[in-house]
């Protein structure tokens, strides 16, 4: 039997969270016959509010930030032109395209994949819903600066939603996060997750800091979490130091892999996330890597052929990926 | 049980320029490639494709003789009926005659191994009468009618044998002379029918609407365009199948490779050249050009267009240029491009343009020159 493939396709963190977090999840398992205790849920909200630096009253917690984004799309996109960047986080895009009255994708062009503020401004129509992931998946680029965010939220009836799933990996992440603006702007919402930096993808804990205008989307939304997720999240946020340390290590590993891939002849887009977007001249590179036992994300449904998105794994996994990658690139010359 | 009759045609000289730094082996370039010690590319690609076929037992093969096909099937012990004859040198004429003969002998699918030139020969020979699978073996293959790789081609053949839908894809006329000078010039040459394979590395994430069948998406684009069309405007429809979907929606016919004009829901000009378009301008003040980017390199206005000349484009104005294209086509482009031969006009056309990619769906794309 073939050994299981190396999974570098889902932007997960490569190792388990620390023991105290797993112990929290176990504690949750011992209460599986019960719904979560409202007091414990309140405890998580207080911890999240403290971590994000926003008032508790503006926080919504739910099983995965993608579901919170989905609630927003369903509440507002039917009546509005919805603007996203392209490429973007696929589940959000799918929901938008299925629901929105009109959709405008702002195409990010290689090689830099930057979003020109002027292009975003030109696209704004009234009323509209703007949904931007920053840092962006799959390009790894920071999409927005403070001035652009200010201009968008101050322009008429626009609702702006920023998906900050990867913000902890961005250099000077405090500067590229807009969660602190939510108090000031009623038409701004920021979604985040513990899936990435906190190594808790399997727990599915997402949260959103929402301005007043977004309240309607969450009427009747209780966002109960599974017991193990709730207690794992509480443990993680009570001692969040591990997440910072893991992000630091991952960024170091990411930069090592980036250089190695460039040495192998690939074009690698500088990243502010836990993955790299890689361009090769091999149109079916994703399939060939899969055949070699390494799963990466084939982003060809949004980008030209030859691009792959590869999550940063353990050093051993990254090494195995590199060996397979070099083999394929070499064979295609 | 043999179910499907499938023809195999290999262009033995395709792709030989690559290893010796030439771009394409059209015309005399083939001899130059041989002089430079070029190695054939097609045997490897053909063998790779055949080795990855899973439903080979359900195929009755027809093969071009020797190194044009039969040799590779024989090597692998796959029975085949040989069609046609070839001499020492092979030519585009061989490809065309054998393709036609295969269709006459009941081939339900043709597999060809080659480059853009081979695709044009196949287009000339069989058009859209039977579906084809193109195995890319050219120096650089641009036509969307090709599979991504030999393995992907095998998957398309298997999908066809299993009974999948087909879609119409572009064959480009690449100017190899220009390509050798590092300029990209291309125009639509024709179309081929290709089996549609919609798989992904992550099936759970492959959105139904992102990967909807291409023909359905073209109809959505056309329906939206027609619903929002101003009946008082002269609409000049450029080449391509997406534009043909618009005339289909209107119940009109379309010159696939040319420019047609519509006004008030009726055809007022067919296969127009510059003079014909300018004549219509005298009659109509409100004008619009609708174009779709050429697959692969994204040109919406290319040099040497006999229809959308700088005079015509200026007479319509940038704000009245509408670009349409399926999501599948535009995602494959880095950007849109213009090269009208008029630098000042190219500059005016640069910037961002809204491309209609679906029903009430647009993509803002950068136009570069």
Coordinates of N, CA and C in Angstrom, one line a residue, chain B residues 283-367:
Chain B
X283 N -24.2 55.6 -41.0 CA -25.6 55.5 -40.8 C -25.9 55.5 -39.3
X284 N -25.0 55.0 -38.4 CA -25.3 54.8 -37.0 C -24.3 55.6 -36.2
X285 N -24.9 56.5 -35.3 CA -24.0 57.3 -34.4 C -23.7 56.6 -33.1
X286 N -24.6 55.8 -32.6 CA -24.4 55.0 -31.4 C -23.7 53.7 -31.7
X287 N -22.5 53.5 -31.2 CA -21.8 52.3 -31.7 C -21.2 51.5 -30.5
X288 N -21.1 50.3 -30.6 CA -20.4 49.4 -29.6 C -19.7 48.3 -30.3
X289 N -18.5 48.0 -29.7 CA -17.7 46.8 -30.1 C -17.8 45.8 -29.0
X290 N -18.1 44.6 -29.4 CA -18.0 43.5 -28.4 C -17.0 42.5 -28.8
X291 N -16.0 42.3 -27.9 CA -14.9 41.3 -28.3 C -14.7 40.4 -27.1
X292 N -14.0 39.3 -27.4 CA -13.6 38.3 -26.4 C -12.1 38.2 -26.5
X293 N -11.4 38.0 -25.4 CA -9.9 37.9 -25.5 C -9.5 36.6 -26.2
X294 N -8.4 36.7 -27.0 CA -7.9 35.5 -27.6 C -7.3 34.6 -26.4
X295 N -7.7 33.4 -26.4 CA -7.2 32.5 -25.3 C -5.7 32.5 -25.3
X296 N -5.1 32.3 -24.1 CA -3.6 32.1 -24.0 C -2.9 33.4 -23.8
X297 N -3.1 34.4 -24.6 CA -2.4 35.6 -24.4 C -3.2 36.8 -24.1
X298 N -4.5 36.7 -24.3 CA -5.4 37.8 -23.8 C -5.6 39.0 -24.7
X299 N -5.2 38.9 -26.0 CA -5.4 40.1 -26.9 C -6.9 40.3 -27.1
X300 N -7.3 41.6 -26.9 CA -8.7 41.9 -27.3 C -8.6 42.6 -28.7
X301 N -7.5 43.4 -28.9 CA -7.3 44.0 -30.2 C -5.9 43.7 -30.6
X302 N -5.7 43.0 -31.7 CA -4.3 42.6 -32.1 C -3.9 43.3 -33.4
X303 N -2.6 43.3 -33.6 CA -2.1 43.9 -34.7 C -2.6 43.2 -36.0
X304 N -2.8 43.9 -37.1 CA -3.1 43.2 -38.3 C -4.6 42.8 -38.4
X305 N -5.4 43.3 -37.5 CA -6.9 42.9 -37.6 C -7.4 43.7 -38.8
X306 N -8.1 43.0 -39.7 CA -8.6 43.6 -40.9 C -10.0 44.3 -40.6
X307 N -10.5 44.1 -39.4 CA -11.8 44.7 -39.0 C -11.7 45.8 -38.0
X308 N -11.2 45.4 -36.8 CA -11.1 46.4 -35.7 C -9.7 47.2 -35.8
X309 N -9.7 48.0 -36.8 CA -8.5 48.8 -37.1 C -8.5 50.0 -36.1
X310 N -7.3 50.7 -36.0 CA -7.3 51.9 -35.1 C -8.4 52.9 -35.5
X311 N -8.7 53.1 -36.7 CA -9.8 54.0 -37.1 C -11.1 53.6 -36.6
X312 N -11.4 52.3 -36.7 CA -12.7 51.7 -36.2 C -12.8 51.9 -34.7
X313 N -11.7 51.5 -34.0 CA -11.8 51.6 -32.6 C -11.9 53.0 -32.1
X314 N -11.2 53.9 -32.7 CA -11.4 55.3 -32.3 C -12.8 55.8 -32.6
X315 N -13.4 55.3 -33.7 CA -14.8 55.7 -34.1 C -15.8 55.2 -33.1
X316 N -15.4 54.2 -32.3 CA -16.4 53.7 -31.3 C -16.1 54.3 -29.9
X317 N -14.8 54.4 -29.6 CA -14.4 54.9 -28.3 C -14.3 53.9 -27.2
X318 N -13.3 54.0 -26.4 CA -13.0 53.0 -25.3 C -14.2 52.7 -24.5
X319 N -15.0 53.7 -24.1 CA -16.1 53.5 -23.2 C -17.2 52.6 -23.9
X320 N -17.1 52.4 -25.2 CA -18.1 51.6 -25.8 C -17.6 50.3 -26.3
X321 N -16.4 49.9 -25.7 CA -15.9 48.6 -26.0 C -16.4 47.7 -24.8
X322 N -17.1 46.6 -25.2 CA -17.5 45.6 -24.1 C -16.7 44.3 -24.4
X323 N -16.1 43.8 -23.3 CA -15.3 42.6 -23.4 C -16.2 41.5 -22.7
X324 N -16.3 40.4 -23.3 CA -17.0 39.2 -22.7 C -16.0 38.0 -22.7
X325 N -16.2 37.1 -21.8 CA -15.4 35.9 -21.8 C -15.8 35.0 -20.6
X326 N -15.7 33.7 -20.8 CA -16.0 32.8 -19.7 C -15.0 32.9 -18.7
X327 N -15.4 32.7 -17.4 CA -14.5 32.7 -16.3 C -13.3 31.8 -16.6
X328 N -13.6 30.6 -17.2 CA -12.6 29.7 -17.5 C -11.5 30.3 -18.4
X329 N -12.0 31.1 -19.3 CA -11.0 31.7 -20.2 C -10.2 32.8 -19.6
X330 N -10.9 33.7 -18.8 CA -10.2 34.8 -18.3 C -9.3 34.5 -17.1
X331 N -9.7 33.4 -16.4 CA -8.8 33.0 -15.2 C -7.4 32.6 -15.8
X332 N -7.4 32.1 -17.0 CA -6.1 31.6 -17.6 C -5.2 32.8 -18.1
X333 N -5.7 34.0 -18.0 CA -4.9 35.1 -18.5 C -4.3 35.9 -17.4
X334 N -3.1 36.4 -17.6 CA -2.4 37.3 -16.7 C -3.1 38.6 -16.7
X335 N -3.5 39.1 -17.9 CA -4.2 40.4 -18.1 C -4.8 40.4 -19.5
X336 N -5.5 41.4 -19.9 CA -5.9 41.6 -21.3 C -4.8 42.4 -21.9
X337 N -4.7 42.3 -23.3 CA -3.6 43.0 -24.0 C -4.2 43.6 -25.2
X338 N -3.6 44.7 -25.6 CA -3.9 45.4 -26.9 C -2.6 45.7 -27.6
X339 N -2.7 45.5 -28.9 CA -1.5 45.8 -29.8 C -2.1 46.2 -31.1
X340 N -2.6 47.4 -31.2 CA -3.3 47.8 -32.5 C -2.4 48.3 -33.5
X341 N -1.1 48.5 -33.1 CA -0.2 49.1 -34.1 C -0.2 50.6 -34.0
X342 N -1.0 51.1 -33.1 CA -1.1 52.6 -32.9 C -0.9 52.8 -31.4
X343 N 0.4 53.3 -31.2 CA 0.8 53.3 -29.8 C -0.1 54.2 -28.9
X344 N -0.5 55.3 -29.5 CA -1.3 56.3 -28.7 C -2.7 55.6 -28.3
X345 N -3.2 54.9 -29.3 CA -4.5 54.2 -29.1 C -4.3 53.1 -28.0
X346 N -3.2 52.4 -28.1 CA -3.0 51.3 -27.1 C -2.9 51.9 -25.7
X347 N -2.3 53.1 -25.6 CA -2.2 53.8 -24.3 C -3.6 54.1 -23.8
X348 N -4.4 54.6 -24.7 CA -5.8 55.0 -24.3 C -6.6 53.8 -23.8
X349 N -6.3 52.6 -24.5 CA -7.1 51.4 -24.2 C -6.6 50.8 -22.9
X350 N -5.4 51.1 -22.4 CA -4.8 50.5 -21.2 C -5.6 51.0 -20.0
X351 N -5.3 50.3 -18.9 CA -6.0 50.6 -17.6 C -6.8 49.4 -17.3
X352 N -8.0 49.6 -16.7 CA -8.8 48.5 -16.3 C -10.1 48.5 -17.1
X353 N -10.5 47.3 -17.5 CA -11.8 47.1 -18.2 C -12.7 46.1 -17.5
X354 N -14.0 46.3 -17.6 CA -14.9 45.3 -17.0 C -15.3 44.3 -18.0
X355 N -15.0 43.0 -17.7 CA -15.3 41.9 -18.6 C -16.6 41.2 -18.1
X356 N -17.5 41.0 -19.0 CA -18.7 40.3 -18.6 C -18.4 38.8 -18.5
X357 N -18.5 38.1 -17.4 CA -18.0 36.7 -17.3 C -19.2 35.8 -16.9
X358 N -20.4 36.4 -16.7 CA -21.5 35.5 -16.4 C -22.8 36.4 -16.4
X359 N -23.9 35.8 -16.0 CA -25.1 36.5 -15.9 C -25.0 37.5 -14.7
X360 N -25.0 38.8 -14.9 CA -24.8 39.8 -13.9 C -23.4 39.6 -13.2
X361 N -22.4 39.1 -13.9 CA -21.1 39.0 -13.3 C -20.1 39.6 -14.2
X362 N -19.2 40.3 -13.5 CA -18.1 41.0 -14.2 C -16.7 40.7 -13.5
X363 N -15.7 40.9 -14.3 CA -14.3 40.8 -13.8 C -13.7 42.1 -14.2
X364 N -13.1 42.9 -13.3 CA -12.3 44.1 -13.7 C -10.9 43.6 -14.0
X365 N -10.5 43.7 -15.2 CA -9.2 43.2 -15.6 C -8.3 44.3 -16.1
X366 N -7.0 44.2 -15.8 CA -6.0 45.1 -16.3 C -5.8 44.9 -17.8
X367 N -5.7 46.0 -18.6 CA -5.4 45.9 -20.0 C -4.0 46.5 -20.1

